[in-house]
Backbone as ProteinMPNN parsed JSONL, in Angstrom:
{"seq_chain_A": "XXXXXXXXXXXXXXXXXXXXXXXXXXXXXXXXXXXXXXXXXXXXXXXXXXXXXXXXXXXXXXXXXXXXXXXXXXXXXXXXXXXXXXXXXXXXXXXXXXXXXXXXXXXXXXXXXXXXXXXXXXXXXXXXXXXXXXXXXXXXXXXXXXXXXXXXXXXXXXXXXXXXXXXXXXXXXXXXXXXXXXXXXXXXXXXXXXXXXX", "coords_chain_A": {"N_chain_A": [[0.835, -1.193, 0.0], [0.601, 1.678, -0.894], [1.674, 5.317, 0.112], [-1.633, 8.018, -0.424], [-1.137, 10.591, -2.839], [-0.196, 13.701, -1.074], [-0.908, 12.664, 1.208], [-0.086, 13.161, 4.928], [-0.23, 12.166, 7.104], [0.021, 9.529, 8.881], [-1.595, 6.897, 10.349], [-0.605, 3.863, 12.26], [-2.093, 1.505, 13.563], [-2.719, -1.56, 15.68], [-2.436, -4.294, 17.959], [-0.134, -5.087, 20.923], [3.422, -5.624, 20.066], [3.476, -6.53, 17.115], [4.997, -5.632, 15.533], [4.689, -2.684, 15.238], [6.247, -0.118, 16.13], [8.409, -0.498, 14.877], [8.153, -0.79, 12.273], [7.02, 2.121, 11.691], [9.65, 3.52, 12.598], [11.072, 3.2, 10.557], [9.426, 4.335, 8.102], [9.407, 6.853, 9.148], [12.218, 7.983, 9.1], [12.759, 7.321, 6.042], [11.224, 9.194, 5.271], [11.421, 11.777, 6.544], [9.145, 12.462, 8.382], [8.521, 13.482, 11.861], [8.16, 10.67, 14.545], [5.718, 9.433, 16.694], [4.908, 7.428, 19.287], [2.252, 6.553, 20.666], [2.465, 5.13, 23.488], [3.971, 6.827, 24.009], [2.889, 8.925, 25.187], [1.288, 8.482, 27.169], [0.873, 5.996, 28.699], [-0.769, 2.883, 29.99], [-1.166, -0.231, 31.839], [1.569, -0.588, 31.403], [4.132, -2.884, 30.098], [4.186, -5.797, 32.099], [7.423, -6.604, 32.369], [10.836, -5.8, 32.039], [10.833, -5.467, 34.768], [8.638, -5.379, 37.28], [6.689, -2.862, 38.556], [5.08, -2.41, 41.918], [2.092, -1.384, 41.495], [1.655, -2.58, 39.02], [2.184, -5.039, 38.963], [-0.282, -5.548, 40.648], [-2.312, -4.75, 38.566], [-2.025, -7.051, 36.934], [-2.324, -9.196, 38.502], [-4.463, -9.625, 39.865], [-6.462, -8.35, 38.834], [-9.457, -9.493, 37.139], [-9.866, -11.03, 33.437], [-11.9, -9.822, 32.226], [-12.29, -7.134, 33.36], [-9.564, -6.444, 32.624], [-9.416, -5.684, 30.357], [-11.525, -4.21, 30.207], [-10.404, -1.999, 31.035], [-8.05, -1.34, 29.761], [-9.386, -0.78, 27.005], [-10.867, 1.37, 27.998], [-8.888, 3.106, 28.754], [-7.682, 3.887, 25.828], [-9.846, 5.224, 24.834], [-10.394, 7.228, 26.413], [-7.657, 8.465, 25.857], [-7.892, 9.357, 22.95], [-8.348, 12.287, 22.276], [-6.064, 13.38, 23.141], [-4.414, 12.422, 21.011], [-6.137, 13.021, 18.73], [-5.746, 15.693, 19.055], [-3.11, 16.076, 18.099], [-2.467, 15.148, 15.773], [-4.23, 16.473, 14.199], [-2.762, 18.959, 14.442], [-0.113, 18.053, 13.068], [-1.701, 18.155, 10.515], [-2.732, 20.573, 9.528], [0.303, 22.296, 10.524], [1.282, 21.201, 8.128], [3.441, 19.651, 9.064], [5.385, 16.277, 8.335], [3.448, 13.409, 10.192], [4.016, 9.894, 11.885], [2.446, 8.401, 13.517], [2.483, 5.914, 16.039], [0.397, 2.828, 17.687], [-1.299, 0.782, 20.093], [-2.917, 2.291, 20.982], [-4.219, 3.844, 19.283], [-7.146, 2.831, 17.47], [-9.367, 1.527, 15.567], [-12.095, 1.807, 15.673], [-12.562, 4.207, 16.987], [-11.438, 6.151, 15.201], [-12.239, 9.201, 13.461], [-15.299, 9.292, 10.952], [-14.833, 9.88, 8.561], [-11.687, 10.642, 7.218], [-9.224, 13.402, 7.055], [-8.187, 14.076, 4.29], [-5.18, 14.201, 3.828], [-4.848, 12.866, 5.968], [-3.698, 8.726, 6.81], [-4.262, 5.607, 8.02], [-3.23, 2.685, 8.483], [-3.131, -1.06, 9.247], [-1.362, -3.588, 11.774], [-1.461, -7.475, 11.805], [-1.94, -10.555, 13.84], [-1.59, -13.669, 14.254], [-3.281, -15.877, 16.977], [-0.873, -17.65, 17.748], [1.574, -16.635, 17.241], [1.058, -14.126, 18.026], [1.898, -15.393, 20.898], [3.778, -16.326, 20.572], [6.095, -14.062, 19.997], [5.767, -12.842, 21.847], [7.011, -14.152, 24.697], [8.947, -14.773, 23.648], [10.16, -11.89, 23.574], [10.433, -11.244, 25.887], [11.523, -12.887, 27.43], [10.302, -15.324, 28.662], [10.81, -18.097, 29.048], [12.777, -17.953, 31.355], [11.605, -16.799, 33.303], [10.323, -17.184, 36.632], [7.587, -18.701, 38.1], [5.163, -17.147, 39.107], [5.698, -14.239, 37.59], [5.59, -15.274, 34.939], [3.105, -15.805, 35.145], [2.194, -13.037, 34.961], [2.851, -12.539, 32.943], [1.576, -14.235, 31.377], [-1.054, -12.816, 31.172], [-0.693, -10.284, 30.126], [-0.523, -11.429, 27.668], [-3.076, -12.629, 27.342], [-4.493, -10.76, 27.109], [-3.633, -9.294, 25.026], [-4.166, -10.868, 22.669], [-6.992, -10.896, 23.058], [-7.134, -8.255, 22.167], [-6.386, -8.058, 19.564], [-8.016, -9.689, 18.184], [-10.166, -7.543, 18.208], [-9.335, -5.629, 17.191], [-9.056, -6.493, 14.672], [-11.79, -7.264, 13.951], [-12.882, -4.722, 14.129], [-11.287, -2.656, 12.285], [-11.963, -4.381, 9.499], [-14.71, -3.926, 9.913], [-14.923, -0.993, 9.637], [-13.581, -0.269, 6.95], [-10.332, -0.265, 7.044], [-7.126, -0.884, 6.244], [-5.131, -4.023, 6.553], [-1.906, -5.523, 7.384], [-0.701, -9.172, 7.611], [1.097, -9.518, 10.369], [3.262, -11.722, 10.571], [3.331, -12.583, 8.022], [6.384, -12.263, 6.328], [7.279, -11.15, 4.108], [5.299, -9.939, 3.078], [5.053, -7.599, 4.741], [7.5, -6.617, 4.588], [7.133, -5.563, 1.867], [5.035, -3.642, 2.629], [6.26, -1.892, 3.698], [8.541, -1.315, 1.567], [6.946, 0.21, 0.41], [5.705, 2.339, 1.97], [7.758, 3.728, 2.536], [8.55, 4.711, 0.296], [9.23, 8.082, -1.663], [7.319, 10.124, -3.088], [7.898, 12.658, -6.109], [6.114, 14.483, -5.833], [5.428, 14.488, -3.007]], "CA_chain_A": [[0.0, 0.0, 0.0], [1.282, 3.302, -1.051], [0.571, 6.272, 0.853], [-1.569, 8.76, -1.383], [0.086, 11.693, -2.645], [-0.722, 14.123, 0.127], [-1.122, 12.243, 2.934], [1.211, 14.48, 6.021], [-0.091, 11.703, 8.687], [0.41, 7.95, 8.827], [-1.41, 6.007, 11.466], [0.391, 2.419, 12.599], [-2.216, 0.502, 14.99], [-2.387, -2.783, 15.901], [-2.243, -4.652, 19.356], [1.467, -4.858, 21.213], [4.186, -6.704, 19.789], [2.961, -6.692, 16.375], [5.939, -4.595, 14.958], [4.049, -1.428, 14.345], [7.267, 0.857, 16.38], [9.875, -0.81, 13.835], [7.524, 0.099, 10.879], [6.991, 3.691, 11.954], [10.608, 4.353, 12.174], [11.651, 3.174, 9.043], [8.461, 5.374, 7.212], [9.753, 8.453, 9.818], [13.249, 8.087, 8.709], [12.649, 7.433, 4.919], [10.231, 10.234, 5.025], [11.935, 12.443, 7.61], [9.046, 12.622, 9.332], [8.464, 13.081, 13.088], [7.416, 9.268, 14.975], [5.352, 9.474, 18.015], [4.32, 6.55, 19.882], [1.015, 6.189, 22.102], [3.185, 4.974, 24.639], [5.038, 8.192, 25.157], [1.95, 10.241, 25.451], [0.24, 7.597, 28.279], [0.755, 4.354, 28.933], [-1.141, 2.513, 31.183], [-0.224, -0.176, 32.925], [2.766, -0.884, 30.968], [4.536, -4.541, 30.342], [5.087, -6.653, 33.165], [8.748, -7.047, 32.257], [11.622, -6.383, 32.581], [10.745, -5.179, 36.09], [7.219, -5.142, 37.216], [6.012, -1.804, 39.877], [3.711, -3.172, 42.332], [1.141, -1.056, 40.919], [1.308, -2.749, 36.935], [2.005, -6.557, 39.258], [-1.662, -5.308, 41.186], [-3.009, -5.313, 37.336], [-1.905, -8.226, 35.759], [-2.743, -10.173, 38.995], [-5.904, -9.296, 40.664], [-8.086, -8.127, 37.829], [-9.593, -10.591, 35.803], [-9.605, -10.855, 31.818], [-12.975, -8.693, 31.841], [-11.722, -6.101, 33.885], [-8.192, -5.687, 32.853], [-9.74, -5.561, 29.29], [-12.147, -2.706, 30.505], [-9.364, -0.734, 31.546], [-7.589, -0.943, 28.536], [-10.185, -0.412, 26.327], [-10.931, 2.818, 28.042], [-7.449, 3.946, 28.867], [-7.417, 4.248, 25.0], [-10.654, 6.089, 24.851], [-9.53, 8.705, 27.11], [-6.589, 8.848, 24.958], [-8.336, 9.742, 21.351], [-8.459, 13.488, 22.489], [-4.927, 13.939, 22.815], [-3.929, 11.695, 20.001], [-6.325, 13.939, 17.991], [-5.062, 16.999, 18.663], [-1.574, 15.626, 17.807], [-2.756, 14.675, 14.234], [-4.61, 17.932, 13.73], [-1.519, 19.708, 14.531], [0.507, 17.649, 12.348], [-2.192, 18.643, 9.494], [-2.506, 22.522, 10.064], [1.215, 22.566, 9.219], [1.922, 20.443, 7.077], [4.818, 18.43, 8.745], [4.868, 14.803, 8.132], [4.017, 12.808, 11.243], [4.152, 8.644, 12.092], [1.948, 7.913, 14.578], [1.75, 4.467, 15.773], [0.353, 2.711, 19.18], [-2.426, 0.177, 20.276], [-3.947, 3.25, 21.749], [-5.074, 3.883, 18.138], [-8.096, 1.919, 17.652], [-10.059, 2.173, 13.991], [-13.745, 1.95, 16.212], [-12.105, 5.592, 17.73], [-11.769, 7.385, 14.189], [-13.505, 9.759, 12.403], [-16.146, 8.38, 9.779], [-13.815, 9.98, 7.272], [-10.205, 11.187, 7.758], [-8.727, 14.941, 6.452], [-7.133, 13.37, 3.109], [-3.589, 14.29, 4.514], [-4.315, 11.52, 6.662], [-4.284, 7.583, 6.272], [-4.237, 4.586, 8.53], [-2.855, 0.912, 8.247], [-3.102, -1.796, 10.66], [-0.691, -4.775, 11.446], [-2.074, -8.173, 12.659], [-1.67, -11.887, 13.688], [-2.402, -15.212, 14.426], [-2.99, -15.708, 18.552], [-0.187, -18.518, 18.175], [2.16, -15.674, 16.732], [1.884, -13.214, 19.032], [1.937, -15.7, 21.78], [5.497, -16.863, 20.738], [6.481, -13.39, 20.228], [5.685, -11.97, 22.873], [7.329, -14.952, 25.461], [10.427, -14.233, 23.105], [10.9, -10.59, 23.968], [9.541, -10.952, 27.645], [12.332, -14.059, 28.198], [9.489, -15.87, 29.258], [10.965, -19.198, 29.686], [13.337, -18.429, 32.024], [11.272, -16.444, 34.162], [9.796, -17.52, 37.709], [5.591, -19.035, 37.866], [4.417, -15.864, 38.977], [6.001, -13.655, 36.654], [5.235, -16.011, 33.483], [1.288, -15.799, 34.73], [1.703, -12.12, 34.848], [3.123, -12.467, 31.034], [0.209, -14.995, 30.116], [-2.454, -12.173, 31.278], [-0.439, -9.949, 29.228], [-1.043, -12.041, 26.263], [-4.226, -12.836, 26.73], [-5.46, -9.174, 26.454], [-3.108, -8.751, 23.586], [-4.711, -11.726, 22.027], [-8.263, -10.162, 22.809], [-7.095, -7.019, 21.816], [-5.812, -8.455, 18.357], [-8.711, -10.113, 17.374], [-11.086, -6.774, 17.994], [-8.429, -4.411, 16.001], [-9.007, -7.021, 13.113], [-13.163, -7.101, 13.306], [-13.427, -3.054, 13.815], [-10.27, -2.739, 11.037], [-12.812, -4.823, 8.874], [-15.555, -3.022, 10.03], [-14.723, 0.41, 9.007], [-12.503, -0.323, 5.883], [-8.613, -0.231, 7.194], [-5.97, -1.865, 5.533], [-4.535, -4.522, 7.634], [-1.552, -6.952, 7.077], [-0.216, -9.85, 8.986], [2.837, -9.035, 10.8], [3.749, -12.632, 10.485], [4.319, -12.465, 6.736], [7.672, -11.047, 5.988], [6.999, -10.582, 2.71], [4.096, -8.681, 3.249], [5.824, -6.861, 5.736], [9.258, -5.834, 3.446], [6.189, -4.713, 0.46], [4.825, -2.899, 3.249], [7.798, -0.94, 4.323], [9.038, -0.32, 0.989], [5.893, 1.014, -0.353], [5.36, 3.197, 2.384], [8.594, 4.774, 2.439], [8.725, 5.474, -1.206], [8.709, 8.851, -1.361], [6.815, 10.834, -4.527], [7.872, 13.946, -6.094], [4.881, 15.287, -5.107], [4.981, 14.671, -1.366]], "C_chain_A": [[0.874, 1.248, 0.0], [0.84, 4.522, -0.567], [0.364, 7.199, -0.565], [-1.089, 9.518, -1.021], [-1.063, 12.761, -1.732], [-0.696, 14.038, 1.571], [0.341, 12.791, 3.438], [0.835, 13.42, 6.761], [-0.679, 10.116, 8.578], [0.008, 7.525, 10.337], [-1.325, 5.014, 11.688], [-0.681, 1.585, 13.349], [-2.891, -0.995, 14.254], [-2.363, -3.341, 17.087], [-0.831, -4.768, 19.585], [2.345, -6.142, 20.249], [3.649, -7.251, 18.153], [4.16, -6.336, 14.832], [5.094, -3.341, 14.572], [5.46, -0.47, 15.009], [8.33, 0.85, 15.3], [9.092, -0.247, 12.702], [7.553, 1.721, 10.9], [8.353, 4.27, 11.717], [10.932, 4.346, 11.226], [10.472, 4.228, 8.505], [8.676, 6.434, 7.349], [11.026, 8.491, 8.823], [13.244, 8.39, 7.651], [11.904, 9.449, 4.373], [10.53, 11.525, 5.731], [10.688, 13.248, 7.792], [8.972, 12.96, 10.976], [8.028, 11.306, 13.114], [6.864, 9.611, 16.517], [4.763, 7.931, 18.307], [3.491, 7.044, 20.543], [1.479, 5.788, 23.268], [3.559, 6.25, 24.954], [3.926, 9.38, 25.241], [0.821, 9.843, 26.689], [0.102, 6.29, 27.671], [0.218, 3.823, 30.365], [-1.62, 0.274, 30.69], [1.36, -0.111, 32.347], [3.1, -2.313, 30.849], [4.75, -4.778, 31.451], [6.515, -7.084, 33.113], [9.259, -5.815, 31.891], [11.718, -6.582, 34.063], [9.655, -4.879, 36.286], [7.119, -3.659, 38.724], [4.654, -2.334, 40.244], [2.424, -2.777, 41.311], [0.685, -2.242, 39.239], [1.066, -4.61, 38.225], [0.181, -6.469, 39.642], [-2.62, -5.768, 39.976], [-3.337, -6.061, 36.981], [-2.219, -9.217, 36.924], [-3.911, -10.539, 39.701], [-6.8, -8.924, 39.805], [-8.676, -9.582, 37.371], [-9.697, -10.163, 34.366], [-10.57, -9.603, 31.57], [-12.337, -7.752, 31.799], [-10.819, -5.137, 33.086], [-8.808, -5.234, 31.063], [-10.215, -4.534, 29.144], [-11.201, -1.761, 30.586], [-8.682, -0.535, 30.906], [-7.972, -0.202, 27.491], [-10.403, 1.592, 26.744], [-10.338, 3.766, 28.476], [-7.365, 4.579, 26.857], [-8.493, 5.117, 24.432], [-10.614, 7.062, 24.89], [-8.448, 9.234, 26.359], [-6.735, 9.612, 23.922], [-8.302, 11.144, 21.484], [-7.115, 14.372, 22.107], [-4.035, 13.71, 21.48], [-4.738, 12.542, 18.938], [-5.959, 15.19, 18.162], [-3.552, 17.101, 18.203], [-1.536, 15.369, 16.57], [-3.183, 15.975, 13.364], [-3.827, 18.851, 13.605], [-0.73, 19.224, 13.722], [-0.266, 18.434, 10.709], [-2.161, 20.251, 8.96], [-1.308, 22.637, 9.537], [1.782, 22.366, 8.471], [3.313, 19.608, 7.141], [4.171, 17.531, 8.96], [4.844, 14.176, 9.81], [3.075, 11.258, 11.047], [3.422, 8.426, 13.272], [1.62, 6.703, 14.75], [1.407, 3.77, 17.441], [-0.843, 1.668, 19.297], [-3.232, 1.186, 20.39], [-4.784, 3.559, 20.453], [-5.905, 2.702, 17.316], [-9.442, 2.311, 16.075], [-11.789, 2.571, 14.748], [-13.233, 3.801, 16.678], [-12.417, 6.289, 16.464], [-12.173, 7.705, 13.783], [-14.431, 8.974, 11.536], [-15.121, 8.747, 8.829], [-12.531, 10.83, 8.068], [-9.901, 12.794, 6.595], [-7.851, 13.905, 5.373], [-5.819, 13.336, 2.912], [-3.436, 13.031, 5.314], [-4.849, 9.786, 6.354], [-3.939, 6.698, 7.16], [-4.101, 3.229, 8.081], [-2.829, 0.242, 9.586], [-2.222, -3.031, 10.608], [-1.107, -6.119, 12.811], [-1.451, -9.686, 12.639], [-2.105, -13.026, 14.086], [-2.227, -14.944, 16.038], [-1.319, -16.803, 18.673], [1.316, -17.246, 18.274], [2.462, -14.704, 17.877], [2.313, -13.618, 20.351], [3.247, -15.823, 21.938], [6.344, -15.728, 20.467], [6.847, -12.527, 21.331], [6.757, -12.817, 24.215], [8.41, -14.848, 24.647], [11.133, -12.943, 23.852], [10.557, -10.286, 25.255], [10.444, -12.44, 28.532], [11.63, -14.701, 29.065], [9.759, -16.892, 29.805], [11.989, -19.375, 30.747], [12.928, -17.69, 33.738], [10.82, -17.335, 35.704], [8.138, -17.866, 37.25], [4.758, -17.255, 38.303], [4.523, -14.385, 38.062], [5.591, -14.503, 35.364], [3.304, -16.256, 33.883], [0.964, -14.261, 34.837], [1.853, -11.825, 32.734], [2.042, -13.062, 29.936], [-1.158, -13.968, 30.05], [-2.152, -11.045, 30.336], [-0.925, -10.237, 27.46], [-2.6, -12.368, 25.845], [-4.9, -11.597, 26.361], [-4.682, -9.068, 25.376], [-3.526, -9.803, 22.43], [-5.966, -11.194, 21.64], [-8.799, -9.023, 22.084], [-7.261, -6.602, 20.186], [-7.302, -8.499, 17.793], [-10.192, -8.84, 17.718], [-10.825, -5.621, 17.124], [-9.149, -4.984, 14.939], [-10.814, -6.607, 13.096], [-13.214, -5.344, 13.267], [-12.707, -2.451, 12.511], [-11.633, -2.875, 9.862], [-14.118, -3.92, 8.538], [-15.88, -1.354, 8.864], [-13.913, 0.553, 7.956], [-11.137, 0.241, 5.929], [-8.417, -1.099, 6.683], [-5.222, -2.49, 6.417], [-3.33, -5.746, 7.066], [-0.831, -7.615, 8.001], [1.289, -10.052, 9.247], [3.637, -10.466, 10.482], [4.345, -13.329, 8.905], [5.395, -11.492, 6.016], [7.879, -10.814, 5.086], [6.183, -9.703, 2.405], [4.457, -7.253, 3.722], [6.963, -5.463, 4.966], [8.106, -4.961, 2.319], [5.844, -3.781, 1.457], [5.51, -1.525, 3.425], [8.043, -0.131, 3.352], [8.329, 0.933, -0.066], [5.902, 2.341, 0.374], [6.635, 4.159, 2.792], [9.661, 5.103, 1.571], [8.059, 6.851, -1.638], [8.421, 9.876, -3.158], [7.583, 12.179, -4.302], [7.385, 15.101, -5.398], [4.713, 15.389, -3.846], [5.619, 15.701, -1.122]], "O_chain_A": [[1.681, 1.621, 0.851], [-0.328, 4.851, -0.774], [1.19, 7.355, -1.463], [-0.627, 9.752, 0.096], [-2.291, 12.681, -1.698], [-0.563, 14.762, 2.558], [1.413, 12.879, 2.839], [1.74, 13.367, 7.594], [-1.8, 9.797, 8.181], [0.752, 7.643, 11.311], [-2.384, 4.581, 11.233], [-0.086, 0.698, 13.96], [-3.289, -1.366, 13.15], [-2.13, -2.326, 17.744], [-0.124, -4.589, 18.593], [1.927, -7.243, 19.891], [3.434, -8.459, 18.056], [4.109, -6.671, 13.649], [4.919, -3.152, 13.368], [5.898, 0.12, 14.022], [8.972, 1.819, 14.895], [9.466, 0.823, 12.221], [8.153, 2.383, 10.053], [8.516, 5.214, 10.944], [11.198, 5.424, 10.693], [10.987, 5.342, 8.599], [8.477, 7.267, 6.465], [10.849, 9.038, 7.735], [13.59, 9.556, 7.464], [12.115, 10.342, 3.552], [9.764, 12.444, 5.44], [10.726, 14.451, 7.536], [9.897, 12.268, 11.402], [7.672, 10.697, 12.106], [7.629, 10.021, 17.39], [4.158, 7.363, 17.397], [3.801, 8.07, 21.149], [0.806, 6.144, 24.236], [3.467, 6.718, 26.089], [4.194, 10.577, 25.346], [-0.132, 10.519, 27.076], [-0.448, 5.757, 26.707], [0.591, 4.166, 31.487], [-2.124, -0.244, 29.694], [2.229, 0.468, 33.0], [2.373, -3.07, 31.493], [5.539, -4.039, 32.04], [6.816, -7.999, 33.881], [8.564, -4.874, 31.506], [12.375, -7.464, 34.616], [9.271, -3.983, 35.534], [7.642, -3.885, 39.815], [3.646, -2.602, 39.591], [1.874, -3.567, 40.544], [-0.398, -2.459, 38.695], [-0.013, -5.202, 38.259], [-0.597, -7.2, 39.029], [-3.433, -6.69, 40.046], [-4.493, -6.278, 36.621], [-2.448, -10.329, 36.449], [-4.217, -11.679, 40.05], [-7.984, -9.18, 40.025], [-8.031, -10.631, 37.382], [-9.617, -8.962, 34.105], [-10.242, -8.608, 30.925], [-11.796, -7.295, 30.792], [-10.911, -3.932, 32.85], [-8.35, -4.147, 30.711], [-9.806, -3.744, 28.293], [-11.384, -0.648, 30.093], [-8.237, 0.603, 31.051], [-7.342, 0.741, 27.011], [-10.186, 2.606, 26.081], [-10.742, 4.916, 28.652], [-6.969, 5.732, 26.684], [-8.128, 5.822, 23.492], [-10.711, 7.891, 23.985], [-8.337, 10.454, 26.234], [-5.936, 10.531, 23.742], [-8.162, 11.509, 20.317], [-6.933, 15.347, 21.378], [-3.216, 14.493, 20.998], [-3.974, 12.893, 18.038], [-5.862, 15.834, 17.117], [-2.968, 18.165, 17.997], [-0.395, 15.339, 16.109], [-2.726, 16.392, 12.3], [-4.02, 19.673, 12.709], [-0.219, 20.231, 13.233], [0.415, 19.099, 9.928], [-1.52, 20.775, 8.048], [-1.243, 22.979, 8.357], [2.703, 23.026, 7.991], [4.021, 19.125, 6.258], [3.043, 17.437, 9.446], [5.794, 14.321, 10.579], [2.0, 11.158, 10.455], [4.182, 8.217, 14.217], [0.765, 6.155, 14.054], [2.112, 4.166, 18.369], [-1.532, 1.771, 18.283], [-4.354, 1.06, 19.899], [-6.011, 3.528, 20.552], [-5.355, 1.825, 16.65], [-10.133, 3.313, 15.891], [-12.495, 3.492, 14.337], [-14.179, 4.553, 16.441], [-13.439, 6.973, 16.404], [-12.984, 6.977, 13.211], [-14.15, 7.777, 11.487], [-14.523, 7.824, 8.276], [-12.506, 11.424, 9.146], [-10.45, 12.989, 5.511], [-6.991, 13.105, 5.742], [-5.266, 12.648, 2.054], [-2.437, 12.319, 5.416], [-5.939, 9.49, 5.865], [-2.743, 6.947, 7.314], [-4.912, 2.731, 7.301], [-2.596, 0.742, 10.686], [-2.206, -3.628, 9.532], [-1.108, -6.005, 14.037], [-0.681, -10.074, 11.76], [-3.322, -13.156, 14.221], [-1.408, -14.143, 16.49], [-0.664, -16.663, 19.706], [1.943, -17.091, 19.322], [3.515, -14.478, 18.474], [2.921, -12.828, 21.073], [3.885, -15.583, 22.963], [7.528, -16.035, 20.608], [7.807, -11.81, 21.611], [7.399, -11.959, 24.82], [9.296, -14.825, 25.502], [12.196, -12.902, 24.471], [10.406, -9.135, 25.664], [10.224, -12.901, 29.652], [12.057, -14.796, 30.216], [9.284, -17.092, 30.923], [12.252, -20.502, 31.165], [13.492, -17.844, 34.821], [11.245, -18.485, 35.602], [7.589, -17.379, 36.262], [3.963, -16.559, 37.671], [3.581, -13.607, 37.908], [5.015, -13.674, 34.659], [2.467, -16.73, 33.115], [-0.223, -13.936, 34.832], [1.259, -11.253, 31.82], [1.713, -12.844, 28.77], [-2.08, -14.111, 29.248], [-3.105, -10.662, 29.659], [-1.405, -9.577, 26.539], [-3.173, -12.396, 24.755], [-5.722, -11.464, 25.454], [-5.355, -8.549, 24.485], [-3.195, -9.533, 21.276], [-6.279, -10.976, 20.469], [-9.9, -8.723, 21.621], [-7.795, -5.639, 19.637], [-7.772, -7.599, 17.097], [-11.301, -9.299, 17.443], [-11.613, -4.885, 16.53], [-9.848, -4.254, 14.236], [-11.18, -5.73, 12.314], [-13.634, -4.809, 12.241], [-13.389, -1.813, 11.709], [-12.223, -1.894, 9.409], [-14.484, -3.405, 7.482], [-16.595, -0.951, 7.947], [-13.381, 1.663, 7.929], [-10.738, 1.057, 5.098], [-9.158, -2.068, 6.518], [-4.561, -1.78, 7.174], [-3.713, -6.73, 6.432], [-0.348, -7.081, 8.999], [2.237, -10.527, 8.623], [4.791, -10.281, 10.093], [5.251, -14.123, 8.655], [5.29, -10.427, 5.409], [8.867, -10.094, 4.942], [6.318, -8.805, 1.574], [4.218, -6.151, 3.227], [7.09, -4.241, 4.889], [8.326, -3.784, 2.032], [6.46, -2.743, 1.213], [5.131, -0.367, 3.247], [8.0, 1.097, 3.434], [8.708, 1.861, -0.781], [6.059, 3.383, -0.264], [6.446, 5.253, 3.325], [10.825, 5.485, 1.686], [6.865, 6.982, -1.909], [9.242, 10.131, -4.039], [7.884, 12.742, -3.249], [7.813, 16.074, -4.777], [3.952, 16.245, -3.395], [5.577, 16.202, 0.002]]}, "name": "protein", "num_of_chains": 1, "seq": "XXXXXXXXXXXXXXXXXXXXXXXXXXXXXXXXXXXXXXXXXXXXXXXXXXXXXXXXXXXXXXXXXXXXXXXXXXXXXXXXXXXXXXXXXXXXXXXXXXXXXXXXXXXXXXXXXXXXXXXXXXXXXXXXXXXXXXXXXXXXXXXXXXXXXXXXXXXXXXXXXXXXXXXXXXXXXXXXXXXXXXXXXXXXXXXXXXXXXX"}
């Protein structure tokens, strides 16, 4: 997918661990862009790893799936305010910006977008992100209570996954699966092929 000519603002989401941060920079870079993450504008709770603060252990061990799901869900709610005025500002003056984050959620956006801006989504199988995620979270050599704060992790990022993809669907985003690296590399080099015209 090629961004059209025009588009100033590129949004990345997807659930964690999906690669949407590695995509963003390469599109920032190519494109010299800004990149903002959703993380660095509010994150809540954060990973359970490398080091958990009681507070995030309290999360991942005392909620249940509902719950911790609720609180995600409308941690990123609360979010859409600031994350739109961060896009709007990008539009107004015309620098390029990369925004990418779970926090961006396709059920959140406009019915239609300012034609400067365009959204992609990147997705995967639950087995996929399960073995990703227990990769970059050195899952197997952790302790039992730390590896069931990592599985509650996963399971909301599992839950999370498969509601990106139906609302994605939903509202006509472009989504591809992080797990094909072919898809992935077309991805990349489409989107930070840069036109005359941009």
């Amino acid at each position: 997918m090629a961004l059209p000519t025009g588009v100033r603002v590129l949004l990345i989401f997807g659930t964690s661990h999906v690669g949407k941060t590695t995509l963003a920079k390469e599109v920032a870079a190519a494109r010299n862009w800004d990149h903002v993450s959703t993380d660095a504008l509010a994150r809540f709770p954060g990973r359970p790893w490398p080091t958990v603060r009681p507070a995030v252990a309290e999360y991942y061990t005392r909620l249940s799936a509902k719950a911790m799901y609720w609180f995600h869900i409308n941690h990123h709610r609360n979010m859409w305010p600031l994350m739109q005025s961060r896009i709007d500002q990008a539009v107004a003056t015309g620098s390029g910006l990369v925004m990418e984050g779970s926090a961006l959620r396709p059920e959140l956006f406009p019915a239609s977008f300012d034609k400067r801006v365009a959204a992609i989504g990147l997705h995967a199988s639950a087995r996929w992100l399960r073995q990703r995620i227990e990769d970059n979270s050195d899952y197997a050599s952790r302790k039992a209570p730390e590896q069931a704060m990592i599985d509650a992790f996963i399971e909301r990022s599992v839950r999370d996954n498969a509601a990106i993809i139906e609302a994605a669907q939903e509202h006509g985003f472009a989504l591809t699966d992080a797990a094909d690296s072919d898809a992935i590399v077309g991805l990349t080099q489409d989107l930070c092929t840069v036109k005359a015209s941009d």
